[in-house]
Amino acid sequence: MTDTALAPEIETVVAAAAGAAPAFAATAPRDRARAIVAVADALDEAGPRLVEIARRETGLTEARLSGEVARTSVQLRLFADALVDGGYLDARIDHADPDFVLGPRPDIRRTHLPLGPVINFSASNFPFAFSVLGGDSAAVLAAGCPLIVKAHSGHPELSDATAEVAVAALRSSGMPEGVLHVIHGQEAGVAVLEDPRIAAGAFTGSIRVGRLLADIAAARPAPIPFYGELGSVNPVFVTADAIAERADEIAAGYLTSVSGSAGQLCTKPGFVFIPSGSALPDAVRAAGPGLPEHRLLGPRIARSFAERRDAILGTAGVRPVIDGSIRFDSEGQGWATPTVVSVALDDFRAGRRELLEEAFGPLSILVEIPEGADPAALVPEFFEGNLTGTLHLSGPEAGGETANAAALRALVDALGRQVGRVLFNGWPTGVAVTPAQQHGGPWPATTNDSSTSVGTAAIARFLRPVAFQNAPAAFLPLALRDDNPLDVPRSIAPAGESGDWGARFSEPVVR
Amino acid sequence: MTDTALAPEIETVVAAAAGAAPAFAATAPRDRARAIVAVADALDEAGPRLVEIARRETGLTEARLSGEVARTSVQLRLFADALVDGGYLDARIDHADPDFVLGPRPDIRRTHLPLGPVINFSASNFPFAFSVLGGDSAAVLAAGCPLIVKAHSGHPELSDATAEVAVAALRSSGMPEGVLHVIHGQEAGVAVLEDPRIAAGAFTGSIRVGRLLADIAAARPAPIPFYGELGSVNPVFVTADAIAERADEIAAGYLTSVSGSAGQLCTKPGFVFIPSGSALPDAVRAAGPGLPEHRLLGPRIARSFAERRDAILGTAGVRPVIDGSIRFDSEGQGWATPTVVSVALDDFRAGRRELLEEAFGPLSILVEIPEGADPAALVPEFFEGNLTGTLHLSGPEAGGETANAAALRALVDALGRQVGRVLFNGWPTGVAVTPAQQHGGPWPATTNDSSTSVGTAAIARFLRPVAFQNAPAAFLPLALRDDNPLDVPRSIAPAGESGDWGARFSEPVVR
């Protein structure tokens, strides 16, 4: 079936992953959950050693990296919980109905089965949480799909060391051989993505590379799903009343969010819309001094940030609020302190070509909007899809009864149409890993907005629905058997009701 | 935003659909349910008049078309039920947790919101059930997305008449103007699919056209989801014991399935694998006489079927079981009786280039497999993705305790990896519209295997997940408010549990 021969070591990986797929798919969810917990335990145990490698390779601080290991470990454990819960299977049982309004209806039962081998292109900015054992990897393994991680070139040694820890834990938990691999190099990654044995792709990174890979996945002889999480500038709106109520608190939260991880987060608030003449720029300026200098992830990212920063500072009407800095050391690494600028709406509009593109690093833009401008209209005017949109309200505004309530609701609706997560009185960085989390959004936030890349709902990416019609019990997946041995929640449509609206399924279904 | 100007009448349609999107998205699910029931009522009332037009345009029989109207109406009503049930929202609430293992966790709540305007390319072979008010259309409207139907050129008058009925019912139900449109012509359909205001596409038809449209959707500056349901040949396996038990019953069911709707169904059983030397071919031959002649849907389909039939009959080793016929009348319409052939596995393998392609019409192939051949291995050897796969078993085999039980389970697993629906002791035609139905499958059965095109689960195609973080009640979607005014099922993760596996979410969640 393969058109182009793979390099021998890549062929070995793909063949092993494809060979392991049926056995891995057949493992019981509870056994996969135990194996994933074993991986989390092993990651925790190896944490200090891995953090040391990561520190050297990425320039991120020990505190940030140790926190990321903890987050990655908890994330794995939450996927184990999701497996045991079983809600992810969306199990549905329609009992046979000889009296169905359209004629006798067979017994139909539906669950979700693993897609098969998946390639996950990992990110530079989270060497644990979006890398070898990151969110997409946890989702792939939880789904029962063999995983091939294309390591990010920013932390190759860490990627291999993490994989070694994980493979040992999977093996000792009795999982089939060949369910986790790391490969290196963009060419190898593309070759794997094109291989007919691969069933899906995932990616976290730039719009340019994400689009390239999504196009490759879509152009295959047999197209496959591709989940790319790409760029986002995360617009924030702050009302006059919120600023009057707590300017200093908002300024402090804003700077923490812009400067954390040296601003190299896909949820960094890139644009904050505030009323003209408000006190927020002064509050930000006052909170600015003493922000520490951080190394950026690598020379390429640093150079790109410096260029974007220069372009923004050179745009007509842009005024510095916090000057910030970037310098390069003898090894080409860039070191930066945060930059915040302000610009009036008219100048923002005139300079949109320079200003709107994501600046990946510690920089953010305050946009001052004149009285009478409709914030809801600004969302589609300036933005495509984004991971997040945020609104800061005063206490009375949060009650929804102020004079501007309708305008605020229209703004929330506008954000809801274009982002994956709408926040109130908070900052978008620091994405909680929970069942309800949604880390996604319309293009170009993602290449596929049907699911999330953070939170346990991500498991849906790597599953496909399959129905069984009139299947004898001996041939039904466990989740669909009458005695429900996995104890999973199920939607059951009983027989013997009419097909009229208001009767059929109008009773609460069994869940 | 539009690069290319649309023809004025198409621009009017797209602008109206885009303009209606926010208001339609804001309608309450129960109000949309009532409107969809009103559409179903109107369809039932207009049924006889519409069937008359359809009969003339498609050549399908009055009985078949009247049944299809009933099915289409019930399908709409089932989507109304799904709206009232609310399970489709997959509402999740994670309460804030100040003691979360990774630090304080905000309140996060997730539901699904409509994508926006959708274009649905309708099918030729189901002028009601996969056309203007068909399954995808019902799902689009239920989701709260404005709908533009590209009418199939095989029934343009019916498409306009159906739309008129639906628009009147939507209007009188208080839905916003502009939520349903019909357009004609492939060029217009492509222009709409390329328009930046369109959020998703759906299609039912050939692999060639489906792939063309999927590629267009993927290549847009902002790619959008595209759900194409394409070709399928629906392999069937029959065991020796099943034939010994009930050869005549199997033969009769087979011929009904192959000849219904003149074989022009995406679920027609194209290949039936049987043991060499079994009694089934004789039983099929005996059941054959007297099968009626039917007109095919149109001259192009008929010519294509005649060509495929000639190619199959001319392939080495192919022997007629039921001869069948095809003739053309003076208007170029083709009239056919069913053709069934048999071929030994070796000849099937040698002739696969001619034999494997779908023959859209009343023709099916019996493949005789020698003792010792592994049926599970034949699935990936001969087939890509399919809508269905079927297994006929004897009573004792269904119990799962016979000597061949492991081989049968391996066959079911192999089918489960490549099809959307696995059937037992039945035939794949006649797809029940139920919550658990899955009408899909890996490429080339569909261009996107993450959902279904029949059954109420199809609503998920036209929704996207959105999370709300720390949202005041006044700004939360109704499905996520504490008092649950829509009474929808929800998964709730309570605060105050540890993040360890085995504790968090290991209790049954509230649903």
XYZ file of C-alpha atoms in Angstrom, chain A residues 51-449:
399
model
C 13.731 18.853 34.263
C 17.503 19.170 34.284
C 17.638 18.180 30.593
C 14.712 20.462 29.770
C 16.259 23.440 31.526
C 19.379 23.090 29.429
C 17.512 22.574 26.164
C 14.738 25.204 26.519
C 15.939 27.954 28.861
C 12.706 27.693 30.842
C 13.101 28.005 34.620
C 13.292 25.054 36.993
C 10.132 26.218 38.779
C 8.163 26.483 35.550
C 9.422 23.087 34.315
C 8.761 21.280 37.603
C 5.257 22.710 37.605
C 4.846 21.503 34.039
C 5.879 17.968 34.990
C 3.258 17.979 37.756
C 0.658 19.268 35.331
C 1.593 16.642 32.746
C 1.388 13.878 35.310
C -2.005 15.033 36.613
C -3.191 15.339 33.014
C -2.317 11.678 32.402
C -4.150 10.679 35.594
C -7.246 12.616 34.535
C -7.311 10.692 31.257
C -7.119 7.497 33.285
C -10.160 8.728 35.210
C -11.957 9.488 31.959
C -11.282 5.923 30.801
C -12.754 4.449 33.962
C -15.756 6.781 33.809
C -16.472 5.668 30.233
C -18.597 8.672 29.274
C -16.180 9.275 26.409
C -17.611 6.209 24.669
C -20.987 7.982 24.223
C -22.529 4.505 24.377
C -26.045 4.382 22.954
C -28.466 1.496 22.883
C -31.649 1.536 20.797
C -33.595 -1.586 21.601
C -35.322 -3.385 18.756
C -38.811 -2.030 18.224
C -41.226 -4.185 16.222
C -43.839 -1.412 16.362
C -41.660 1.484 15.209
C -43.674 3.968 13.181
C -41.605 3.277 10.033
C -41.732 -0.484 10.425
C -39.804 -2.911 12.637
C -36.585 -1.404 13.904
C -33.528 -3.561 14.643
C -31.477 -3.438 17.820
C -28.724 -0.857 17.224
C -25.925 -0.088 19.644
C -23.185 2.457 19.119
C -19.862 3.079 20.785
C -16.501 4.546 19.808
C -13.459 2.560 18.675
C -9.822 3.700 18.324
C -8.767 5.138 14.966
C -5.394 3.404 14.729
C -1.818 4.761 14.784
C -1.522 8.534 15.318
C 1.391 10.902 14.767
C 1.659 13.815 17.204
C 3.952 16.731 16.283
C 4.979 18.197 19.625
C 5.434 21.855 20.588
C 8.487 23.867 21.572
C 6.993 25.909 24.367
C 5.718 23.122 26.623
C 8.450 20.455 26.597
C 6.325 18.258 28.858
C 2.650 19.288 28.663
C 2.475 19.504 24.839
C 5.269 17.079 24.042
C 5.971 13.339 24.275
C 3.561 12.772 27.174
C 1.448 15.892 26.657
C -2.284 16.323 26.224
C -2.644 14.923 22.727
C -0.340 12.019 23.557
C -2.376 11.212 26.670
C -5.545 11.338 24.582
C -4.063 9.062 21.891
C -2.930 6.440 24.420
C -6.192 6.673 26.380
C -8.136 6.130 23.157
C -6.162 2.939 22.555
C -4.224 4.204 19.536
C -0.486 3.563 19.043
C 1.411 6.851 19.263
C 4.310 8.182 17.217
C 5.626 11.495 18.540
C 7.609 13.702 16.199
C 9.937 15.341 18.717
C 10.334 19.112 18.614
C 13.843 20.079 17.550
C 14.031 22.393 20.573
C 14.274 19.499 23.057
C 15.390 16.291 21.314
C 17.277 14.781 24.245
C 14.368 15.381 26.599
C 12.004 13.775 24.096
C 14.043 10.585 23.913
C 14.504 10.455 27.682
C 10.764 10.965 28.283
C 9.886 8.263 25.766
C 12.243 5.825 27.447
C 10.503 6.387 30.780
C 7.078 5.954 29.205
C 7.910 2.849 27.178
C 9.269 1.106 30.261
C 6.123 1.919 32.237
C 3.826 0.783 29.424
C 5.765 -2.446 29.093
C 5.686 -3.218 32.790
C 1.933 -2.535 32.788
C 1.405 -5.280 30.235
C 0.543 -3.065 27.275
C 1.484 -4.437 23.839
C 4.961 -3.622 22.537
C 5.160 -0.804 20.018
C 2.485 1.590 21.264
C 4.825 4.589 21.809
C 7.647 5.871 19.622
C 9.616 9.082 19.184
C 11.011 10.139 15.820
C 13.116 13.159 14.907
C 13.177 15.474 11.917
C 10.503 17.259 9.925
C 11.077 15.092 6.854
C 10.478 11.923 8.872
C 7.369 13.471 10.402
C 5.916 14.297 7.009
C 6.717 10.829 5.684
C 4.879 9.252 8.604
C 1.906 11.607 8.190
C 1.677 10.509 4.561
C 1.904 6.805 5.345
C -1.353 4.912 4.666
C -1.061 3.062 7.979
C -1.406 6.324 9.945
C -4.985 7.179 10.944
C -4.734 10.731 12.341
C -2.346 13.588 13.075
C -2.029 16.149 15.861
C 0.156 19.238 16.039
C 0.849 22.229 18.262
C 2.825 25.101 16.759
C 2.788 27.843 14.176
C 0.076 28.641 11.667
C 2.547 28.192 8.817
C 3.686 24.685 9.741
C 0.252 23.646 10.976
C -1.349 24.589 7.690
C 1.369 22.784 5.757
C 0.746 19.575 7.688
C -3.045 19.918 7.584
C -2.845 20.272 3.807
C -0.697 17.129 3.604
C -3.206 15.173 5.708
C -6.110 16.405 3.559
C -4.337 15.647 0.270
C -3.466 12.013 1.058
C -5.079 9.400 -1.194
C -7.061 8.511 1.939
C -7.453 11.798 3.855
C -7.186 11.592 7.657
C -8.238 13.903 10.490
C -5.590 16.405 11.517
C -5.834 18.397 14.744
C -3.508 21.401 14.658
C -3.484 23.936 17.464
C -1.941 27.031 15.911
C -1.869 30.762 16.624
C -4.028 32.896 18.842
C -3.935 36.518 19.997
C -6.674 36.243 22.640
C -8.552 39.560 22.676
C -9.550 41.001 26.048
C -12.197 43.647 26.716
C -12.227 45.684 29.908
C -15.166 47.927 30.765
C -14.811 51.432 32.195
C -16.576 50.315 35.361
C -14.202 47.381 35.845
C -11.232 49.744 35.559
C -12.857 52.200 37.969
C -13.449 49.325 40.384
C -10.024 47.649 40.315
C -7.465 49.121 37.877
C -4.449 47.973 39.895
C -5.695 44.402 40.232
C -6.402 44.201 36.500
C -3.002 45.696 35.651
C -1.187 43.217 37.885
C -3.056 40.209 36.471
C -2.446 41.434 32.935
C 1.315 41.744 33.408
C 1.559 38.350 35.070
C -0.293 36.832 32.123
C 1.802 38.662 29.481
C 5.163 37.959 31.085
C 4.698 34.369 32.284
C 6.838 31.887 30.311
C 8.295 34.982 28.627
C 4.979 35.471 26.823
C 5.547 32.335 24.779
C 2.067 30.946 25.361
C -0.704 30.433 22.841
C -3.083 32.002 25.367
C -1.098 35.195 26.016
C -3.494 38.185 25.912
C -2.235 39.979 22.802
C -4.813 42.774 22.645
C -6.680 44.506 25.442
C -9.512 46.840 24.445
C -10.084 49.614 26.975
C -12.012 52.896 26.970
C -10.024 55.933 25.772
C -8.645 57.969 28.619
C -9.032 55.236 31.224
C -6.652 54.781 34.136
C -5.481 51.343 33.022
C -2.345 52.378 31.057
C -1.084 54.311 34.079
C -1.812 51.368 36.362
C 0.074 49.066 33.987
C 2.977 51.514 33.811
C 3.078 51.683 37.596
C 3.124 47.892 37.909
C 5.845 47.501 35.282
C 9.174 48.132 37.007
C 11.103 45.142 38.218
C 9.689 42.584 35.789
C 12.480 40.024 35.374
C 14.332 39.255 32.164
C 13.749 35.774 30.685
C 15.471 33.801 27.969
C 13.262 33.021 25.000
C 12.902 29.398 23.896
C 15.461 29.542 21.125
C 17.355 31.850 18.765
C 14.794 31.610 15.953
C 11.838 32.478 18.183
C 13.868 35.317 19.741
C 14.833 36.842 16.393
C 11.253 36.594 15.187
C 10.014 38.265 18.388
C 12.557 41.077 18.060
C 11.392 41.731 14.498
C 7.729 41.777 15.453
C 8.502 44.056 18.404
C 10.367 46.526 16.186
C 7.556 46.538 13.647
C 4.934 47.212 16.311
C 6.957 49.957 17.999
C 7.513 51.563 14.595
C 3.818 51.679 13.663
C 2.198 55.130 13.578
C 0.310 55.976 16.761
C 1.840 53.211 18.883
C 3.047 54.565 22.258
C 5.097 52.574 24.767
C 3.470 51.960 28.146
C 6.189 49.625 29.419
C 9.313 49.932 27.301
C 10.678 46.446 27.707
C 13.848 45.146 26.109
C 15.403 42.370 24.071
C 19.104 41.553 23.858
C 21.025 38.634 22.369
C 23.847 36.782 24.114
C 26.957 35.395 22.485
C 25.163 32.109 21.722
C 22.385 33.874 19.846
C 19.842 33.331 22.617
C 17.450 36.248 23.151
C 16.675 37.676 26.611
C 13.599 39.872 27.034
C 11.616 41.923 29.511
C 7.941 42.596 28.770
C 6.830 45.341 26.405
C 3.344 46.884 26.568
C 2.155 49.545 24.133
C -1.053 51.481 23.632
C -2.715 52.681 20.445
C -5.947 54.510 19.643
C -8.586 52.531 17.742
C -8.192 54.613 14.575
C -4.425 54.076 14.514
C -4.970 50.385 15.285
C -7.283 50.169 12.308
C -4.822 52.015 10.065
C -1.906 49.880 11.250
C -3.686 46.539 11.367
C -1.361 44.914 8.853
C 1.589 45.415 11.226
C -0.237 45.136 14.516
C -2.589 42.168 14.234
C -0.136 39.360 13.606
C 0.771 37.330 16.722
C 3.956 38.503 18.515
C 5.140 35.283 20.163
C 6.894 36.623 23.248
C 6.343 39.131 26.087
C 4.481 41.914 24.274
C 0.878 43.087 24.381
C -1.131 45.970 22.928
C -3.701 48.145 24.712
C -6.256 49.428 22.187
C -8.084 52.547 23.331
C -11.610 52.698 21.966
C -13.640 55.911 21.882
C -17.000 56.227 23.560
C -19.780 55.004 21.297
C -17.742 52.304 19.540
C -19.513 48.928 19.631
C -17.158 46.350 21.171
C -19.159 43.450 19.691
C -18.458 44.774 16.201
C -14.711 44.944 16.853
C -14.445 41.163 17.287
C -15.275 40.208 13.678
C -13.661 43.393 12.333
C -10.205 42.525 13.641
C -10.084 38.848 14.512
C -10.385 35.414 12.989
C -10.718 32.358 15.243
C -9.001 32.513 18.625
C -8.436 30.128 21.491
C -9.869 32.580 24.010
C -11.737 35.860 24.447
C -12.017 37.656 27.769
C -14.284 40.198 29.380
C -13.536 42.126 32.561
C -16.692 43.475 34.208
C -17.525 45.389 37.336
C -19.558 43.706 40.077
C -22.824 45.394 39.053
C -22.184 44.625 35.361
C -21.686 40.951 36.201
C -25.226 40.979 37.565
C -26.458 41.650 34.035
C -28.814 44.445 35.018
C -26.769 47.566 34.167
C -27.643 49.935 31.328
C -24.962 48.380 29.111
C -26.106 44.774 29.761
C -27.396 44.228 26.218
C -24.143 45.517 24.702
C -22.130 43.254 26.999
C -24.258 40.249 26.099
C -23.760 41.055 22.414
C -20.011 41.159 23.033
C -20.098 37.762 24.775
C -22.115 36.339 21.867
C -19.595 37.777 19.394
C -16.721 36.203 21.319
C -18.622 32.901 21.532
C -18.833 32.814 17.732
C -15.076 33.153 17.280
C -13.293 31.626 20.246
C -13.133 28.312 22.070
C -13.193 29.695 25.615
C -14.854 32.853 26.917
C -13.394 34.094 30.224
C -14.749 36.536 32.734
C -12.611 38.591 35.126
C -9.535 36.456 34.599
C -6.655 35.908 32.202
C -6.426 33.226 29.549
C -2.995 31.820 30.393
C -2.923 28.801 32.689
C -5.324 26.406 30.983
C -6.950 24.122 33.542
C -6.992 20.427 32.632
C -10.571 19.366 33.355
C -13.417 17.512 31.664
C -15.114 20.779 30.622
C -12.029 22.529 29.280
C -12.128 23.664 25.648
C -8.795 24.613 24.111
C -9.607 25.222 20.477
C -11.362 27.652 18.220
C -12.124 28.362 14.559
C -9.300 28.699 12.056
C -6.541 29.842 12.507
C -6.688 28.990 16.209
C -6.941 25.374 15.067
C -7.152 23.393 11.841
C -10.135 21.469 13.223
C -12.483 23.003 15.760
